[in-house]
CSV table of C-alpha atoms in Angstrom, one decimal:
chain,number,residue,atom,x,y,z
A,28,UNK,CA,-18.8,-48.5,18.5
A,29,UNK,CA,-20.0,-46.5,15.5
A,30,UNK,CA,-18.7,-43.0,14.5
A,31,UNK,CA,-21.5,-41.1,12.9
A,32,UNK,CA,-21.2,-38.0,10.9
A,33,UNK,CA,-17.5,-38.0,9.7
A,34,UNK,CA,-18.5,-38.6,6.2
A,35,UNK,CA,-21.0,-35.6,6.3
A,36,UNK,CA,-18.2,-33.5,7.8
A,37,UNK,CA,-15.7,-34.5,5.1
A,38,UNK,CA,-18.3,-34.0,2.4
A,39,UNK,CA,-18.8,-30.4,3.6
A,40,UNK,CA,-15.1,-29.8,3.6
A,41,UNK,CA,-14.7,-31.3,0.2
A,42,UNK,CA,-17.3,-28.9,-1.3
A,43,UNK,CA,-15.5,-26.0,0.2
A,44,UNK,CA,-12.1,-27.2,-1.1
A,45,UNK,CA,-13.5,-27.8,-4.6
A,46,UNK,CA,-14.8,-24.1,-4.6
A,47,UNK,CA,-11.4,-22.9,-3.3
A,48,UNK,CA,-9.5,-25.0,-5.9
A,49,UNK,CA,-11.6,-23.6,-8.7
A,50,UNK,CA,-11.2,-20.0,-7.5
A,51,UNK,CA,-7.5,-20.4,-7.2
A,52,UNK,CA,-7.1,-21.7,-10.8
A,53,UNK,CA,-9.2,-18.9,-12.1
A,54,UNK,CA,-7.5,-16.2,-10.1
A,55,UNK,CA,-4.0,-17.5,-10.9
A,56,UNK,CA,-4.7,-17.3,-14.7
A,57,UNK,CA,-6.1,-13.8,-14.4
A,58,UNK,CA,-3.3,-12.6,-12.1
A,59,UNK,CA,-0.7,-13.8,-14.8
A,60,UNK,CA,-2.7,-11.7,-17.3
A,61,UNK,CA,-2.7,-8.7,-15.0
A,62,UNK,CA,1.1,-8.9,-14.6
A,63,UNK,CA,1.6,-9.3,-18.5
A,64,UNK,CA,-0.7,-6.5,-19.3
A,65,UNK,CA,0.9,-4.1,-16.7
A,66,UNK,CA,4.3,-4.9,-18.3
A,67,UNK,CA,3.1,-4.2,-21.7
A,68,UNK,CA,1.4,-1.0,-20.6
A,69,UNK,CA,4.6,0.2,-19.1
A,70,UNK,CA,6.5,-0.4,-22.3
A,71,UNK,CA,3.9,1.5,-24.2
A,72,UNK,CA,4.1,4.5,-21.7
A,73,UNK,CA,7.8,4.7,-22.2
A,74,UNK,CA,7.3,4.7,-26.0
A,75,UNK,CA,4.6,7.3,-25.6
A,76,UNK,CA,2.0,5.0,-27.1
A,77,UNK,CA,-0.7,6.6,-25.0
A,78,UNK,CA,-3.8,5.0,-26.7
A,79,UNK,CA,-2.2,1.5,-26.3
A,80,UNK,CA,-1.3,2.0,-22.6
A,81,UNK,CA,-4.7,3.4,-21.8
A,82,UNK,CA,-6.5,0.4,-23.3
A,83,UNK,CA,-4.2,-2.0,-21.5
A,84,UNK,CA,-4.7,-0.2,-18.2
A,85,UNK,CA,-8.5,-0.3,-18.6
A,86,UNK,CA,-8.4,-3.9,-19.5
A,87,UNK,CA,-6.2,-4.7,-16.4
A,88,UNK,CA,-8.5,-2.7,-14.1
A,89,UNK,CA,-11.4,-5.0,-15.1
A,90,UNK,CA,-9.2,-8.1,-14.4
A,91,UNK,CA,-8.3,-6.9,-10.9
A,92,UNK,CA,-11.9,-6.4,-10.1
A,93,UNK,CA,-12.7,-9.8,-11.4
A,94,UNK,CA,-9.9,-11.5,-9.3
A,95,UNK,CA,-11.2,-9.6,-6.2
A,96,UNK,CA,-14.8,-10.8,-6.8
A,97,UNK,CA,-13.7,-14.4,-7.4
A,98,UNK,CA,-11.6,-14.5,-4.1
A,99,UNK,CA,-14.1,-12.5,-2.0
A,100,UNK,CA,-15.0,-15.5,0.1
A,101,UNK,CA,-11.4,-16.9,0.1
A,102,UNK,CA,-9.1,-14.5,1.9
A,103,UNK,CA,-6.5,-17.2,2.5
A,104,UNK,CA,-6.0,-17.5,-1.3
A,105,UNK,CA,-6.3,-13.7,-1.8
A,106,UNK,CA,-3.3,-13.2,0.7
A,107,UNK,CA,-1.4,-16.1,-0.5
A,108,UNK,CA,1.1,-14.0,-2.6
A,109,UNK,CA,0.4,-14.1,-6.3
A,110,UNK,CA,-2.6,-11.7,-6.2
A,111,UNK,CA,-0.5,-9.1,-4.2
A,112,UNK,CA,2.3,-9.4,-6.8
A,113,UNK,CA,-0.1,-8.9,-9.7
A,114,UNK,CA,-1.8,-5.9,-7.9
A,115,UNK,CA,1.7,-4.4,-7.3
A,116,UNK,CA,2.3,-4.4,-11.1
A,117,UNK,CA,-1.0,-2.9,-11.8
A,118,UNK,CA,-0.6,-0.2,-9.0
A,119,UNK,CA,2.9,0.6,-10.5
A,120,UNK,CA,1.6,1.2,-14.1
A,121,UNK,CA,-1.4,3.2,-12.9
A,122,UNK,CA,0.6,5.5,-10.7
A,123,UNK,CA,3.3,6.1,-13.4
A,124,UNK,CA,0.6,6.8,-15.9
A,125,UNK,CA,-1.1,9.3,-13.7
A,126,UNK,CA,2.2,11.0,-12.9
A,127,UNK,CA,3.3,11.4,-16.5
A,128,UNK,CA,-0.2,12.9,-17.5
A,129,UNK,CA,0.1,15.3,-14.6
A,130,UNK,CA,-2.9,13.8,-12.8
A,131,UNK,CA,-3.3,13.0,-9.0
A,132,UNK,CA,-1.8,9.7,-7.9
A,133,UNK,CA,-4.6,7.2,-7.6
A,134,UNK,CA,-5.2,5.7,-4.1
A,135,UNK,CA,-5.2,2.0,-3.4
A,136,UNK,CA,-9.0,2.2,-2.8
A,137,UNK,CA,-9.5,3.8,-6.1
A,138,UNK,CA,-7.4,0.9,-7.8
A,139,UNK,CA,-9.1,-1.8,-5.7
A,140,UNK,CA,-5.8,-3.2,-4.5
A,141,UNK,CA,-4.3,-4.3,-1.2
A,142,UNK,CA,-2.4,-1.6,0.7
A,143,UNK,CA,0.9,-3.6,0.9
A,144,UNK,CA,0.7,-4.3,-2.8
A,145,UNK,CA,0.0,-0.7,-3.4
A,146,UNK,CA,3.1,0.6,-1.4
A,147,UNK,CA,5.3,-2.0,-3.3
A,148,UNK,CA,3.8,-0.5,-6.5
A,149,UNK,CA,4.9,2.9,-5.4
A,150,UNK,CA,8.4,1.5,-4.8
A,151,UNK,CA,8.5,0.2,-8.3
A,152,UNK,CA,7.2,3.5,-9.7
A,153,UNK,CA,10.5,5.1,-8.5
A,154,UNK,CA,12.5,2.9,-10.8
A,155,UNK,CA,10.2,3.6,-13.7
A,156,UNK,CA,10.5,7.4,-13.1
A,157,UNK,CA,14.3,7.0,-13.3
A,158,UNK,CA,13.9,5.3,-16.6
A,159,UNK,CA,11.8,8.2,-17.8
A,160,UNK,CA,14.4,10.7,-16.6
A,161,UNK,CA,17.2,8.9,-18.5
A,162,UNK,CA,15.1,9.1,-21.6
A,163,UNK,CA,14.8,12.9,-21.1
A,164,UNK,CA,18.6,13.2,-20.5
A,165,UNK,CA,19.3,11.1,-23.8
A,166,UNK,CA,17.0,13.5,-25.7
A,167,UNK,CA,18.8,16.6,-24.3
A,168,UNK,CA,16.1,17.6,-21.8
A,169,UNK,CA,17.7,17.0,-18.4
A,170,UNK,CA,16.0,20.1,-16.8
A,171,UNK,CA,12.7,18.4,-17.4
A,172,UNK,CA,13.8,15.5,-15.3
A,173,UNK,CA,14.2,17.6,-12.1
A,174,UNK,CA,10.5,17.6,-11.3
A,175,UNK,CA,10.4,13.8,-11.5
A,176,UNK,CA,13.4,13.5,-9.3
A,177,UNK,CA,11.6,15.6,-6.7
A,178,UNK,CA,8.6,13.2,-6.9
A,179,UNK,CA,11.0,10.2,-6.5
A,180,UNK,CA,12.3,11.9,-3.4
A,181,UNK,CA,8.8,12.5,-2.1
A,182,UNK,CA,7.6,8.9,-2.8
A,183,UNK,CA,10.8,7.5,-1.1
A,184,UNK,CA,10.3,9.7,2.0
A,185,UNK,CA,6.7,8.4,2.4
A,186,UNK,CA,7.8,4.7,1.9
A,187,UNK,CA,10.5,5.2,4.6
A,188,UNK,CA,7.8,6.1,7.2
A,189,UNK,CA,6.3,2.6,7.0
A,190,UNK,CA,8.4,0.9,9.6
A,191,UNK,CA,6.4,-2.3,10.0
A,192,UNK,CA,7.5,-6.0,10.0
A,193,UNK,CA,7.8,-7.8,6.6
A,194,UNK,CA,4.7,-9.9,7.4
A,195,UNK,CA,2.6,-6.7,6.9
A,196,UNK,CA,4.5,-4.8,4.2
A,197,UNK,CA,5.6,-7.8,2.2
A,198,UNK,CA,9.2,-6.9,1.1
A,199,UNK,CA,8.7,-3.1,1.2
A,200,UNK,CA,11.9,-2.4,3.2
A,201,UNK,CA,14.1,-4.0,0.5
A,202,UNK,CA,12.3,-2.2,-2.2
A,203,UNK,CA,12.8,1.2,-0.3
A,204,UNK,CA,16.5,0.5,0.1
A,205,UNK,CA,16.8,-0.1,-3.7
A,206,UNK,CA,14.8,3.2,-4.3
A,207,UNK,CA,17.3,5.1,-2.2
A,208,UNK,CA,20.3,4.1,-4.4
A,209,UNK,CA,18.3,4.7,-7.6
A,210,UNK,CA,17.5,8.2,-6.5
A,211,UNK,CA,21.1,9.1,-5.7
A,212,UNK,CA,22.3,7.8,-9.0
A,213,UNK,CA,19.7,9.6,-10.8
A,214,UNK,CA,20.5,12.9,-9.0
A,215,UNK,CA,24.1,12.5,-10.1
A,216,UNK,CA,23.1,11.8,-13.7
A,217,UNK,CA,20.8,14.9,-13.9
A,218,UNK,CA,23.6,17.1,-12.3
A,219,UNK,CA,26.2,15.9,-14.9
A,220,UNK,CA,23.7,16.3,-17.8
A,221,UNK,CA,22.8,19.9,-16.8
A,222,UNK,CA,26.5,20.8,-16.4
A,223,UNK,CA,27.3,19.4,-19.8
A,224,UNK,CA,24.4,21.2,-21.4
A,225,UNK,CA,25.5,24.5,-19.6
A,226,UNK,CA,29.0,24.0,-20.9
A,227,UNK,CA,27.8,23.3,-24.5
A,228,UNK,CA,25.7,26.5,-24.4
A,229,UNK,CA,28.5,28.6,-23.0
A,230,UNK,CA,30.9,27.3,-25.7
A,231,UNK,CA,28.3,27.9,-28.4
A,232,UNK,CA,27.8,31.5,-27.3
A,233,UNK,CA,31.6,32.0,-26.9
A,234,UNK,CA,32.0,30.8,-30.6
A,235,UNK,CA,29.4,33.2,-31.7
A,236,UNK,CA,31.2,36.0,-30.0
A,237,UNK,CA,34.6,35.3,-31.6
A,238,UNK,CA,33.2,34.8,-35.2
């Protein structure tokens, strides 16, 4: 008894797997670059090196589009994890950049990223806003941090509303819990810094009066 056709079937599968393997290798390398660029852009933003951060964000946007194109026919690879992680980093830096420039927060569709990756990027942005506020406190401008604390609160409230299984949101609940503790700590630090600043000003004006 002869079995006809199994070789043809396997040849077809092999062609598909070869394409998948090539797409995976390419997208993996690009995703690593997206993650690296995003990290470098965040450092540049905190150092207020705006030209450098803008250049890196533009370059990263092009890489994200490239990955999406490479994996357009391979959703199983696209959703395997590493693409989403890279997109989260890109969403984080894009949102942070927009906020610090007083611009509207970009949507996931504008950034061409997956929705779960985007929400995780929002969660990470809360941590970066805390870092920005601490920089303001260090340079004697705690009152400027209050607007960013309000935004942290707003972002957190929105994230809390996504009560879905982890299979859909990819670790968002854990990130949201971390965000809550960061906001509480930041609130305490702003309050302390404002009190110290008020006290110093009061002492300064008192010294002026008794001179």
